[in-house]
Short mmCIF file of C-alpha atoms in Angstrom, two decimals:
data_model
loop_
_atom_site.label_atom_id
_atom_site.label_comp_id
_atom_site.label_asym_id
_atom_site.label_seq_id
_atom_site.Cartn_x
_atom_site.Cartn_y
_atom_site.Cartn_z
CA MET A 1 41.66 -10.56 0.76
CA GLU A 2 44.43 -13.08 0.33
CA ARG A 3 43.67 -15.74 -2.23
CA LEU A 4 42.92 -19.26 -1.09
CA SER A 5 45.45 -20.69 -3.51
CA LYS A 6 47.75 -21.39 -0.54
CA ALA A 7 45.45 -24.24 0.41
CA PRO A 8 46.67 -27.76 -0.36
CA PRO A 9 46.21 -27.85 -4.16
CA ILE A 10 44.59 -31.28 -4.42
CA ILE A 11 42.00 -30.49 -1.74
CA PHE A 12 41.20 -27.05 -3.10
CA ILE A 13 40.92 -28.35 -6.67
CA ALA A 14 38.67 -31.18 -5.52
CA ILE A 15 36.38 -28.80 -3.62
CA THR A 16 36.16 -26.42 -6.56
CA GLY A 17 35.57 -29.25 -9.03
CA LEU A 18 32.78 -30.78 -6.96
CA ALA A 19 31.15 -27.37 -6.53
CA ALA A 20 31.35 -26.74 -10.29
CA LEU A 21 29.74 -30.14 -10.95
CA GLN A 22 26.95 -29.40 -8.48
CA LEU A 23 26.26 -26.00 -9.96
CA ALA A 24 26.25 -27.36 -13.52
CA LEU A 25 23.83 -30.19 -12.73
CA CYS A 26 21.59 -28.16 -10.41
CA SER A 27 21.33 -25.38 -12.99
CA LEU A 28 19.12 -27.72 -15.01
CA VAL A 29 16.39 -26.98 -12.46
CA THR A 30 14.61 -23.63 -12.36
CA VAL A 31 12.03 -23.50 -9.60
CA GLU A 32 8.55 -22.40 -10.62
CA ASP A 33 8.30 -19.46 -8.24
CA ALA A 34 11.35 -17.82 -9.81
CA PHE A 35 9.13 -16.75 -12.68
CA ILE A 36 6.86 -14.84 -10.31
CA SER A 37 9.75 -12.51 -9.49
CA LEU A 38 10.62 -12.22 -13.18
CA ARG A 39 7.06 -11.21 -14.10
CA TYR A 40 7.22 -8.43 -11.49
CA ALA A 41 10.61 -7.36 -12.86
CA ARG A 42 9.40 -7.31 -16.44
CA ASN A 43 6.32 -5.23 -15.62
CA LEU A 44 8.55 -2.79 -13.71
CA ALA A 45 11.04 -2.61 -16.59
CA GLU A 46 8.24 -1.90 -19.08
CA GLY A 47 6.77 0.93 -17.01
CA GLY A 48 3.85 -0.93 -15.46
CA GLY A 49 5.22 -0.69 -11.93
CA PRO A 50 6.13 -3.44 -9.45
CA VAL A 51 2.94 -5.45 -10.03
CA PHE A 52 2.03 -8.93 -11.18
CA ASN A 53 -1.20 -7.98 -12.96
CA LEU A 54 -1.02 -4.58 -14.64
CA GLY A 55 -3.08 -1.98 -12.81
CA GLU A 56 -3.39 -4.19 -9.71
CA PRO A 57 -0.93 -3.23 -6.94
CA VAL A 58 -0.82 -6.47 -4.97
CA ASN A 59 2.48 -7.57 -3.45
CA ALA A 60 3.33 -11.25 -3.91
CA MET A 61 7.09 -10.52 -3.88
CA THR A 62 9.08 -12.24 -1.15
CA ALA A 63 12.35 -10.69 -2.36
CA PRO A 64 11.83 -7.13 -3.64
CA LEU A 65 15.54 -6.41 -4.07
CA HIS A 66 15.90 -9.51 -6.24
CA VAL A 67 13.11 -8.15 -8.46
CA PHE A 68 14.88 -4.79 -8.73
CA LEU A 69 18.17 -6.57 -9.50
CA MET A 70 16.58 -8.43 -12.41
CA THR A 71 14.66 -5.45 -13.81
CA PRO A 72 17.48 -3.91 -15.94
CA PHE A 73 18.08 -7.21 -17.71
CA PHE A 74 14.67 -6.94 -19.36
CA TRP A 75 15.95 -3.90 -21.22
CA MET A 76 18.42 -6.24 -22.93
CA VAL A 77 16.74 -9.66 -23.22
CA ASP A 78 13.23 -11.14 -23.08
CA ASP A 79 14.14 -13.76 -20.49
CA PRO A 80 17.07 -13.01 -18.14
CA MET A 81 16.98 -16.36 -16.32
CA PHE A 82 20.48 -17.25 -17.58
CA PHE A 83 21.91 -14.07 -16.07
CA ASN A 84 19.89 -14.66 -12.90
CA LYS A 85 21.48 -18.09 -12.48
CA LEU A 86 24.95 -16.80 -13.38
CA LEU A 87 24.78 -14.06 -10.76
CA GLY A 88 23.37 -16.53 -8.24
CA ALA A 89 26.22 -18.98 -8.79
CA ALA A 90 28.77 -16.18 -8.44
CA ALA A 91 27.11 -14.98 -5.22
CA GLY A 92 27.06 -18.48 -3.71
CA VAL A 93 30.73 -19.12 -4.47
CA THR A 94 31.78 -15.65 -3.32
CA SER A 95 30.02 -16.14 0.01
CA ALA A 96 32.19 -19.20 0.69
CA ILE A 97 35.38 -17.38 -0.35
CA ILE A 98 34.59 -14.47 1.98
CA VAL A 99 34.13 -16.72 5.01
CA ALA A 100 37.13 -18.94 4.24
CA GLY A 101 39.26 -15.82 3.86
CA ALA A 102 38.98 -15.27 7.61
CA PHE A 103 41.32 -18.27 8.08
CA ARG A 104 43.85 -17.47 5.38
CA GLY A 105 46.66 -17.84 7.91
CA ASP A 106 46.08 -21.61 8.06
CA SER A 107 45.53 -23.15 4.64
CA LYS A 108 44.11 -26.42 5.96
CA ILE A 109 41.48 -24.72 8.12
CA ALA A 110 40.71 -22.36 5.23
CA SER A 111 40.14 -25.36 2.94
CA PHE A 112 37.87 -26.98 5.50
CA VAL A 113 35.83 -23.79 5.98
CA PHE A 114 35.67 -23.24 2.21
CA ALA A 115 34.22 -26.74 1.77
CA ALA A 116 31.81 -26.31 4.69
CA ALA A 117 30.52 -22.99 3.37
CA LEU A 118 30.34 -23.96 -0.30
CA LEU A 119 29.51 -27.63 -0.72
CA PRO A 120 26.29 -28.20 1.25
CA ALA A 121 23.71 -29.27 -1.32
CA PRO A 122 21.02 -26.74 -0.25
CA LEU A 123 23.30 -23.77 -1.03
CA MET A 124 24.48 -25.26 -4.33
CA PHE A 125 20.93 -26.12 -5.39
CA TRP A 126 19.43 -22.74 -4.53
CA SER A 127 22.37 -20.78 -5.95
CA VAL A 128 21.19 -21.65 -9.46
CA ALA A 129 17.47 -22.34 -8.87
CA GLY A 130 16.43 -18.80 -9.77
CA LEU A 131 15.42 -17.31 -6.41
CA GLU A 132 17.03 -14.83 -4.02
CA THR A 133 18.77 -17.37 -1.77
CA PRO A 134 22.41 -16.94 -2.98
CA PHE A 135 22.18 -13.15 -2.77
CA LEU A 136 21.03 -13.41 0.83
CA ALA A 137 23.87 -15.90 1.45
CA LEU A 138 26.35 -13.31 0.18
CA ASN A 139 25.00 -10.73 2.62
CA VAL A 140 25.18 -13.20 5.49
CA ALA A 141 28.80 -14.12 4.67
CA ALA A 142 29.81 -10.46 4.57
CA ALA A 143 28.08 -9.95 7.93
CA VAL A 144 29.92 -12.91 9.45
CA ARG A 145 33.27 -11.31 8.65
CA LEU A 146 32.19 -8.04 10.30
CA VAL A 147 30.76 -9.51 13.50
CA PRO A 148 34.12 -10.06 15.32
CA LYS A 149 35.23 -6.46 14.76
CA ALA A 150 31.80 -5.09 15.63
CA ALA A 151 31.73 -7.13 18.84
CA GLU A 152 35.12 -5.65 19.80
CA GLY A 153 33.59 -2.16 19.69
CA ASN A 154 34.51 -1.09 16.16
CA ASP A 155 31.76 1.41 15.34
CA ARG A 156 32.48 1.43 11.61
CA ALA A 157 32.19 -2.36 11.44
CA TYR A 158 28.90 -2.22 13.34
CA LEU A 159 27.60 0.46 10.97
CA TYR A 160 28.43 -1.71 7.95
CA LEU A 161 26.87 -4.71 9.71
CA CYS A 162 23.61 -2.81 10.20
CA MET A 163 23.58 -1.67 6.59
CA ILE A 164 24.15 -5.24 5.35
CA ALA A 165 21.25 -6.34 7.55
CA GLY A 166 19.07 -3.72 5.88
CA VAL A 167 20.02 -4.97 2.41
CA ALA A 168 19.45 -8.58 3.50
CA PHE A 169 15.94 -7.67 4.70
CA LEU A 170 15.10 -6.45 1.20
CA PHE A 171 16.35 -9.73 -0.25
CA ARG A 172 14.18 -11.70 2.18
CA TYR A 173 12.09 -10.37 5.03
CA ASP A 174 12.75 -13.32 7.32
CA SER A 175 16.50 -12.55 7.35
CA ALA A 176 15.54 -10.30 10.27
CA VAL A 177 15.20 -13.48 12.32
CA PHE A 178 18.98 -13.95 12.07
CA PHE A 179 20.18 -10.35 12.03
CA SER A 180 18.00 -8.91 14.81
CA PRO A 181 19.47 -10.93 17.71
CA VAL A 182 23.00 -10.49 16.35
CA LEU A 183 22.67 -6.71 16.06
CA LEU A 184 20.92 -6.34 19.42
CA ALA A 185 23.42 -8.54 21.28
CA ILE A 186 26.36 -6.50 20.00
CA GLY A 187 24.65 -3.11 20.12
CA LEU A 188 23.31 -3.40 23.67
CA ARG A 189 26.57 -4.80 25.02
CA ASN A 190 28.53 -1.72 23.96
CA PHE A 191 25.68 0.74 23.71
CA SER A 192 26.41 4.27 22.57
CA LEU A 193 24.96 6.98 20.38
CA SER A 194 26.94 5.57 17.45
CA LYS A 195 24.93 2.35 17.74
CA VAL A 196 21.69 4.31 17.40
CA ARG A 197 23.06 6.03 14.31
CA ALA A 198 23.99 2.62 12.90
CA TRP A 199 20.49 1.30 13.53
CA ILE A 200 19.02 4.32 11.74
CA ALA A 201 21.40 3.89 8.78
CA GLY A 202 20.70 0.16 8.53
CA GLY A 203 16.97 0.55 8.94
CA ALA A 204 16.58 3.40 6.46
CA ALA A 205 16.15 1.27 3.32
CA PRO A 206 13.75 -1.25 4.92
CA ILE A 207 11.69 1.56 6.46
CA VAL A 208 11.44 3.37 3.11
CA TRP A 209 10.41 0.13 1.41
CA LEU A 210 7.80 -0.71 4.05
CA ALA A 211 6.41 2.82 3.84
CA PHE A 212 6.17 2.42 0.07
CA CYS A 213 4.41 -0.93 0.55
CA TRP A 214 1.83 0.61 2.83
CA TRP A 215 1.22 3.49 0.43
CA TYR A 216 1.26 1.48 -2.80
CA TYR A 217 0.06 -2.00 -1.78
CA HIS A 218 -1.88 -1.04 1.37
CA ASP A 219 -0.01 -3.71 3.34
CA PHE A 220 3.48 -4.14 4.79
CA LEU A 221 3.72 -7.86 4.07
CA PRO A 222 3.64 -9.96 0.89
CA THR A 223 0.65 -12.19 0.29
CA SER A 224 2.78 -15.29 0.92
CA PHE A 225 2.84 -14.42 4.63
CA TYR A 226 -0.93 -14.77 4.78
CA VAL A 227 -1.09 -17.81 2.51
CA LYS A 228 1.84 -19.67 4.14
CA THR A 229 1.82 -18.33 7.69
CA PRO A 230 4.30 -20.03 10.08
CA ASN A 231 2.50 -22.67 12.11
CA LEU A 232 2.98 -23.65 15.77
CA ASP A 233 1.19 -27.00 15.48
CA LEU A 234 3.20 -29.53 17.50
CA GLY A 235 2.96 -32.23 14.86
CA ARG A 236 4.33 -29.86 12.25
CA ILE A 237 7.11 -28.72 14.56
CA GLU A 238 8.13 -32.34 15.16
CA GLY A 239 8.23 -33.03 11.41
CA ASN A 240 10.21 -29.85 10.76
CA LEU A 241 12.71 -30.79 13.47
CA GLU A 242 13.32 -34.18 11.86
CA TYR A 243 13.67 -32.45 8.49
CA ILE A 244 16.29 -30.00 9.80
CA ILE A 245 18.28 -32.68 11.62
CA THR A 246 18.31 -34.85 8.48
CA PHE A 247 19.84 -32.09 6.38
CA LEU A 248 22.41 -31.07 8.98
CA PHE A 249 23.46 -34.70 9.35
CA VAL A 250 23.69 -35.40 5.61
CA THR A 251 25.77 -32.28 4.94
CA GLY A 252 28.27 -33.49 7.55
CA LEU A 253 28.18 -30.18 9.39
CA GLY A 254 25.88 -31.49 12.11
CA PRO A 255 28.17 -34.27 13.37
CA ILE A 256 31.33 -32.20 12.83
CA THR A 257 29.91 -29.34 14.89
CA LEU A 258 28.90 -31.68 17.70
CA VAL A 259 32.36 -33.24 17.82
CA LEU A 260 33.99 -29.82 17.97
CA ILE A 261 31.61 -28.48 20.64
CA PHE A 262 31.91 -31.49 22.94
CA GLY A 263 35.64 -31.51 22.36
CA LEU A 264 35.92 -28.14 24.09
CA ARG A 265 35.10 -29.83 27.37
CA PHE A 266 38.24 -31.94 27.17
CA HIS A 267 40.57 -29.35 25.65
CA ARG A 268 42.48 -26.56 27.27
CA GLY A 269 42.02 -24.18 24.40
CA LYS A 270 39.98 -21.01 24.72
CA GLY A 271 36.24 -21.09 24.48
CA LEU A 272 34.20 -19.12 21.99
CA GLY A 273 34.22 -15.34 22.29
CA ILE A 274 31.26 -12.98 22.47
CA SER A 275 31.21 -12.48 18.69
CA SER A 276 30.84 -16.22 18.15
CA TRP A 277 28.04 -16.49 20.66
CA THR A 278 26.11 -13.71 18.92
CA LEU A 279 26.30 -15.76 15.70
CA VAL A 280 25.15 -18.85 17.60
CA LEU A 281 22.22 -16.81 18.91
CA GLY A 282 21.30 -15.81 15.36
CA LEU A 283 21.51 -19.40 14.14
CA LEU A 284 19.34 -20.65 16.99
CA ALA A 285 16.74 -18.03 16.10
CA VAL A 286 16.76 -19.23 12.48
CA ILE A 287 16.36 -22.86 13.54
CA LEU A 288 13.50 -21.99 15.91
CA TYR A 289 11.84 -20.10 13.07
CA GLY A 290 12.44 -23.09 10.81
CA LEU A 291 10.54 -25.31 13.21
CA THR A 292 7.39 -23.39 12.23
CA MET A 293 7.83 -23.35 8.42
CA ALA A 294 10.75 -25.45 7.12
CA ARG A 295 8.55 -27.74 5.00
CA THR A 296 6.06 -25.26 3.60
CA HIS A 297 5.61 -25.06 -0.17
CA MET A 298 8.72 -23.97 -2.13
CA MET A 299 10.96 -24.35 0.95
CA PHE A 300 12.23 -27.77 -0.14
CA GLN A 301 15.95 -28.63 -0.10
CA MET A 302 16.35 -26.70 3.20
CA ARG A 303 15.84 -23.36 1.48
CA PHE A 304 15.17 -21.47 4.70
CA PHE A 305 18.62 -22.41 6.09
CA ALA A 306 20.68 -22.42 2.88
CA PRO A 307 21.94 -18.81 3.27
CA TYR A 308 23.33 -19.57 6.73
CA PHE A 309 25.73 -22.43 6.05
CA SER A 310 28.52 -19.86 5.95
CA VAL A 311 27.78 -19.04 9.60
CA VAL A 312 28.07 -22.71 10.59
CA ALA A 313 31.29 -23.01 8.56
CA PHE A 314 32.78 -19.93 10.22
CA LEU A 315 31.96 -21.19 13.71
CA CYS A 316 33.42 -24.61 12.88
CA GLY A 317 36.57 -22.86 11.69
CA LEU A 318 36.84 -20.95 14.97
CA LEU A 319 36.40 -24.17 16.93
CA ALA A 320 39.09 -25.80 14.81
CA VAL A 321 41.44 -22.95 15.68
CA ARG A 322 40.60 -23.25 19.39
CA HIS A 323 41.27 -27.00 19.29
CA ARG A 324 44.47 -26.62 17.27
CA LEU A 325 43.20 -29.61 15.34
CA ALA A 326 45.53 -32.01 13.60
CA PRO A 327 45.63 -31.78 9.78
CA ARG A 328 44.26 -35.30 9.45
CA PHE A 329 41.07 -34.31 11.30
CA LEU A 330 40.58 -31.28 9.06
CA ILE A 331 41.15 -33.37 5.94
CA GLY A 332 38.77 -36.03 7.25
CA ALA A 333 36.11 -33.42 8.04
CA THR A 334 36.50 -31.92 4.56
CA VAL A 335 36.14 -35.36 2.98
CA LEU A 336 33.01 -36.01 5.08
CA ILE A 337 31.45 -32.76 3.83
CA ALA A 338 32.40 -33.60 0.24
CA PHE A 339 30.92 -37.09 0.61
CA GLY A 340 27.66 -35.67 1.96
CA SER A 341 27.59 -33.20 -0.91
CA ALA A 342 28.17 -35.91 -3.54
CA ALA A 343 25.57 -38.21 -1.96
CA SER A 344 23.03 -35.38 -1.88
CA LEU A 345 23.78 -34.49 -5.48
CA ALA A 346 23.14 -38.07 -6.56
CA ARG A 347 19.96 -38.20 -4.52
CA ILE A 348 18.69 -34.92 -6.01
CA HIS A 349 19.18 -36.11 -9.56
CA LEU A 350 18.05 -39.71 -9.12
CA VAL A 351 15.30 -39.61 -6.50
CA SER A 352 14.19 -36.30 -4.99
CA VAL A 353 14.97 -32.59 -5.15
CA ASN A 354 14.42 -32.70 -1.39
CA GLY A 355 17.40 -34.98 -0.86
CA PHE A 356 17.11 -37.55 1.91
CA ALA A 357 14.23 -35.87 3.76
CA ARG A 358 11.40 -38.31 4.50
CA LYS A 359 8.66 -35.93 5.68
CA ALA A 360 8.79 -33.23 3.06
CA GLU A 361 7.48 -31.82 -0.20
CA TYR A 362 8.49 -33.58 -3.44
CA ARG A 363 9.87 -36.79 -1.91
CA ASN A 364 9.75 -38.61 -5.26
CA LEU A 365 10.49 -35.82 -7.71
CA SER A 366 14.02 -35.91 -9.13
CA ALA A 367 15.74 -32.91 -10.71
CA PRO A 368 15.14 -34.14 -14.30
CA GLU A 369 11.47 -34.74 -13.44
CA TYR A 370 11.21 -31.23 -12.00
CA ALA A 371 12.65 -29.91 -15.28
CA ASN A 372 9.95 -31.90 -17.12
CA PHE A 373 7.38 -30.24 -14.87
CA ILE A 374 8.57 -26.80 -16.02
CA SER A 375 8.50 -28.00 -19.64
CA ALA A 376 4.92 -29.21 -19.18
CA LEU A 377 3.91 -25.76 -17.95
CA GLU A 378 5.69 -24.18 -20.91
CA GLU A 379 3.68 -26.39 -23.27
CA ASN A 380 0.42 -25.46 -21.53
CA ALA A 381 1.29 -21.78 -21.95
CA SER A 382 2.04 -22.25 -25.65
CA ASP A 383 -1.29 -24.03 -26.20
CA ILE A 384 -3.16 -21.23 -24.42
CA GLU A 385 -1.44 -18.60 -26.55
CA THR A 386 -2.30 -20.47 -29.75
CA HIS A 387 -5.92 -21.03 -28.76
CA TRP A 388 -6.43 -17.42 -27.67
CA ALA A 389 -5.04 -16.14 -30.98
CA SER A 390 -7.48 -18.39 -32.84
CA ARG A 391 -10.44 -16.88 -30.97
CA GLY A 392 -9.65 -13.36 -32.22
CA MET A 393 -10.62 -11.77 -28.89
CA ASP A 394 -9.95 -8.03 -28.46
CA ARG A 395 -9.67 -8.00 -24.66
CA GLN A 396 -7.20 -9.18 -22.04
CA LEU A 397 -6.89 -12.93 -21.56
CA ARG A 398 -7.86 -14.11 -18.07
CA LEU A 399 -6.22 -17.20 -16.60
CA PHE A 400 -6.89 -19.21 -13.47
CA THR A 401 -3.84 -21.32 -12.58
CA PHE A 402 -2.47 -23.50 -9.80
CA ALA A 403 1.11 -22.53 -10.84
CA GLU A 404 1.63 -18.76 -10.79
CA GLY A 405 5.16 -18.69 -12.22
CA VAL A 406 5.89 -20.18 -15.63
CA VAL A 407 2.52 -19.91 -17.41
CA PRO A 408 1.81 -16.28 -16.40
CA PHE A 409 5.40 -15.33 -17.30
CA ARG A 410 5.02 -16.82 -20.78
CA LEU A 411 1.71 -15.00 -21.19
CA PRO A 412 2.77 -11.45 -20.26
CA GLU A 413 -0.45 -9.77 -21.44
CA SER A 414 -2.69 -12.04 -19.37
CA TYR A 415 -4.59 -11.29 -16.19
CA VAL A 416 -3.97 -14.07 -13.67
CA PHE A 417 -6.02 -15.52 -10.84
CA GLY A 418 -4.04 -17.58 -8.33
CA THR A 419 -3.49 -18.33 -4.66
CA LEU A 420 -0.84 -15.65 -4.12
CA VAL A 421 -1.73 -12.91 -6.60
CA SER A 422 -5.47 -13.10 -5.90
CA TYR A 423 -5.21 -13.07 -2.13
CA ARG A 424 -7.43 -10.42 -0.54
CA HIS A 425 -8.02 -9.91 3.16
CA ASN A 426 -11.77 -10.10 2.66
CA LEU A 427 -11.66 -13.10 0.34
CA THR A 428 -12.76 -16.24 2.18
CA GLY A 429 -11.67 -19.73 1.22
CA GLU A 430 -15.14 -20.50 -0.08
CA VAL A 431 -15.09 -17.50 -2.39
CA ARG A 432 -11.46 -18.10 -3.43
CA ALA A 433 -12.50 -21.51 -4.76
CA GLN A 434 -14.83 -19.79 -7.24
CA LEU A 435 -12.19 -17.69 -9.04
CA SER A 436 -12.06 -20.08 -11.98
CA LYS A 437 -15.50 -18.99 -13.19
CA PHE A 438 -14.13 -15.52 -13.95
CA SER A 439 -11.38 -16.90 -16.20
CA ASP A 440 -11.11 -17.66 -19.89
CA TYR A 441 -8.72 -20.52 -19.18
CA ILE A 442 -8.67 -22.87 -16.22
CA HIS A 443 -5.31 -24.49 -15.57
CA ILE A 444 -5.46 -27.51 -13.26
CA LEU A 445 -3.43 -30.52 -12.14
CA ALA A 446 -5.11 -33.92 -11.78
CA PRO A 447 -5.35 -36.15 -9.87
CA ARG A 448 -2.93 -34.36 -7.46
CA HIS A 449 -5.43 -31.57 -6.77
CA GLY A 450 -8.51 -33.76 -7.02
CA PRO A 451 -10.66 -35.30 -9.79
CA VAL A 452 -11.09 -33.20 -12.92
CA GLU A 453 -14.88 -33.07 -12.54
CA ASP A 454 -14.53 -31.66 -9.01
CA GLN A 455 -12.10 -28.96 -10.14
CA LEU A 456 -14.46 -27.98 -12.98
CA ARG A 457 -17.73 -28.15 -11.05
CA LEU A 458 -18.31 -24.39 -11.49
CA ASN A 459 -17.55 -24.52 -15.21
CA PRO A 460 -19.53 -27.41 -16.74
CA GLU A 461 -19.24 -25.99 -20.27
CA ALA A 462 -15.43 -25.81 -20.21
CA THR A 463 -13.63 -27.67 -23.02
CA LEU A 464 -10.12 -29.11 -23.05
CA VAL A 465 -7.51 -27.15 -25.06
CA SER A 466 -4.23 -28.48 -23.62
CA GLU A 467 -3.08 -31.69 -21.93
CA VAL A 468 0.40 -32.80 -20.92
CA GLN A 469 1.04 -36.02 -19.01
CA ILE A 470 4.25 -36.61 -17.05
CA THR A 471 5.46 -38.50 -14.01
CA PHE A 472 5.33 -35.99 -11.17
CA ASP A 473 6.31 -36.78 -7.60
CA GLY A 474 5.99 -40.51 -8.05
CA ARG A 475 2.81 -40.84 -10.09
CA ASN A 476 1.29 -39.97 -13.42
CA GLU A 477 -0.21 -36.49 -13.49
CA ARG A 478 -2.15 -34.55 -16.11
CA PHE A 479 -1.52 -30.83 -16.66
CA LEU A 480 -4.79 -29.64 -18.14
CA VAL A 481 -6.08 -26.36 -19.55
CA PHE A 482 -9.80 -25.83 -20.19
CA TRP A 483 -11.47 -23.07 -22.19
CA ASN A 484 -14.34 -21.39 -20.39
CA PRO A 485 -16.65 -19.90 -23.08
CA LYS A 486 -18.69 -17.80 -20.66
CA PRO A 487 -16.47 -16.22 -18.02
CA GLN A 488 -18.10 -13.84 -15.57
CA ASP A 489 -16.77 -10.35 -14.91
CA ASN A 490 -13.78 -10.09 -12.59
CA PRO A 491 -15.07 -9.09 -9.14
CA LEU A 492 -11.72 -8.74 -7.35
CA PRO A 493 -10.74 -5.32 -5.99
CA ASN A 494 -7.36 -4.18 -7.27
CA ARG A 495 -5.83 -3.96 -3.79
CA ILE A 496 -5.39 -6.44 -0.97
CA ASP A 497 -7.71 -4.55 1.39
CA GLY A 498 -10.42 -3.74 -1.16
CA ASP A 499 -14.09 -4.56 -0.64
CA LEU A 500 -15.67 -7.47 -2.47
CA PRO A 501 -19.10 -7.30 -4.09
CA THR A 502 -21.82 -8.78 -1.92
CA SER A 503 -23.45 -10.74 -4.72
CA GLY A 504 -22.45 -12.84 -7.71
CA TRP A 505 -20.68 -15.60 -5.80
#
């Protein structure tokens, strides 16, 4: 690939500098769920298998390949989060370079595409937040470069495209929403036996993984699918639509794309080819999927769409080529994207990690406040460890927590009850609410999750052992840990489909 150094130096340097600033500032935030993956990785590295609680094969992993990627680092360090973020940043930047490289013949268009693929705040934020998003973005960018050749009938390109789709599925199951229509549109248009072989090659790894899941976990899907199932409620769809439009507008890509699309009606240049329309089809599928789940927990800062900005950037680049756009338009579009990026960065660090979204999670939680949230959880974990050591108990610590990432990760020997890791098909909501009475420690958040007395109604003898107060999402919150002196025996079956006892609830 030809280097992008042929781009106008000032523009390229400005784009790179702004991206570096974003990555540096956003790296201060590590999202809580990242530690769920790391606990799985650590248990796997230490020989306990891909489990959250040792001896309990329940799958709460949304990104199994990310877990496997992090596993070897535990053979070198106790906490590989730094390496996780470093690899994520490299993957995010590389995805933009790959897509911009498609336009290396025109340095100004390449600069514009580089900015459009790299600078959107959601990609920058999630590249260093600790989850799988940048690795999926890298797969998507590689796929984008292969789509034109595959659409022209290049069987080798289609084979590689299918294999990338298989890898992407293991980074995040819902990537199939994007890849499935793209692969089908190309494969059915030029159908041949080679396409079937490509489907088999691409599907091999996902099929093996799903077969393993059924054998080991007794379920194909992670528990998050059942806990946070996509919802077709019209009110939610309306809110998700506003959320998506807000982000596309703020990044600058929304208005730029509209200008370019409507401009085709008044321009004599060629329209989009079949390869471009297959990518549009994939993007539309992602957006339709987003209408059902864009604002669910831990999807803030447009996480569901962050890996696909490279697709939008690539399509904008193709439209720019078709229009034979003047340099001043390209420079103006690049500046607009940079302005949206800078405004979003300021908003993230001063007001909300969810940017300018009005109807969304964490509307009043800035990046520094989110970092304080993680620190509060770290302090709770330290207090639990100290208290448990003082009790001199010779059995496994049991913890009920509302946050299944940081505290369980810092207490590696603990058994954890939580919404995701304790999900069982036969466990009703009424029974799930009673899990705290089987725990030594009860970790709660008040008043966000209700009055303290209501959250402790099943454990009247519990005593406070840890309290941290911070400003969280616009109001004062207390992170509390209570010691339960008389926990009952754990009744949960060790698999998702296990039977529950009929009494004791």
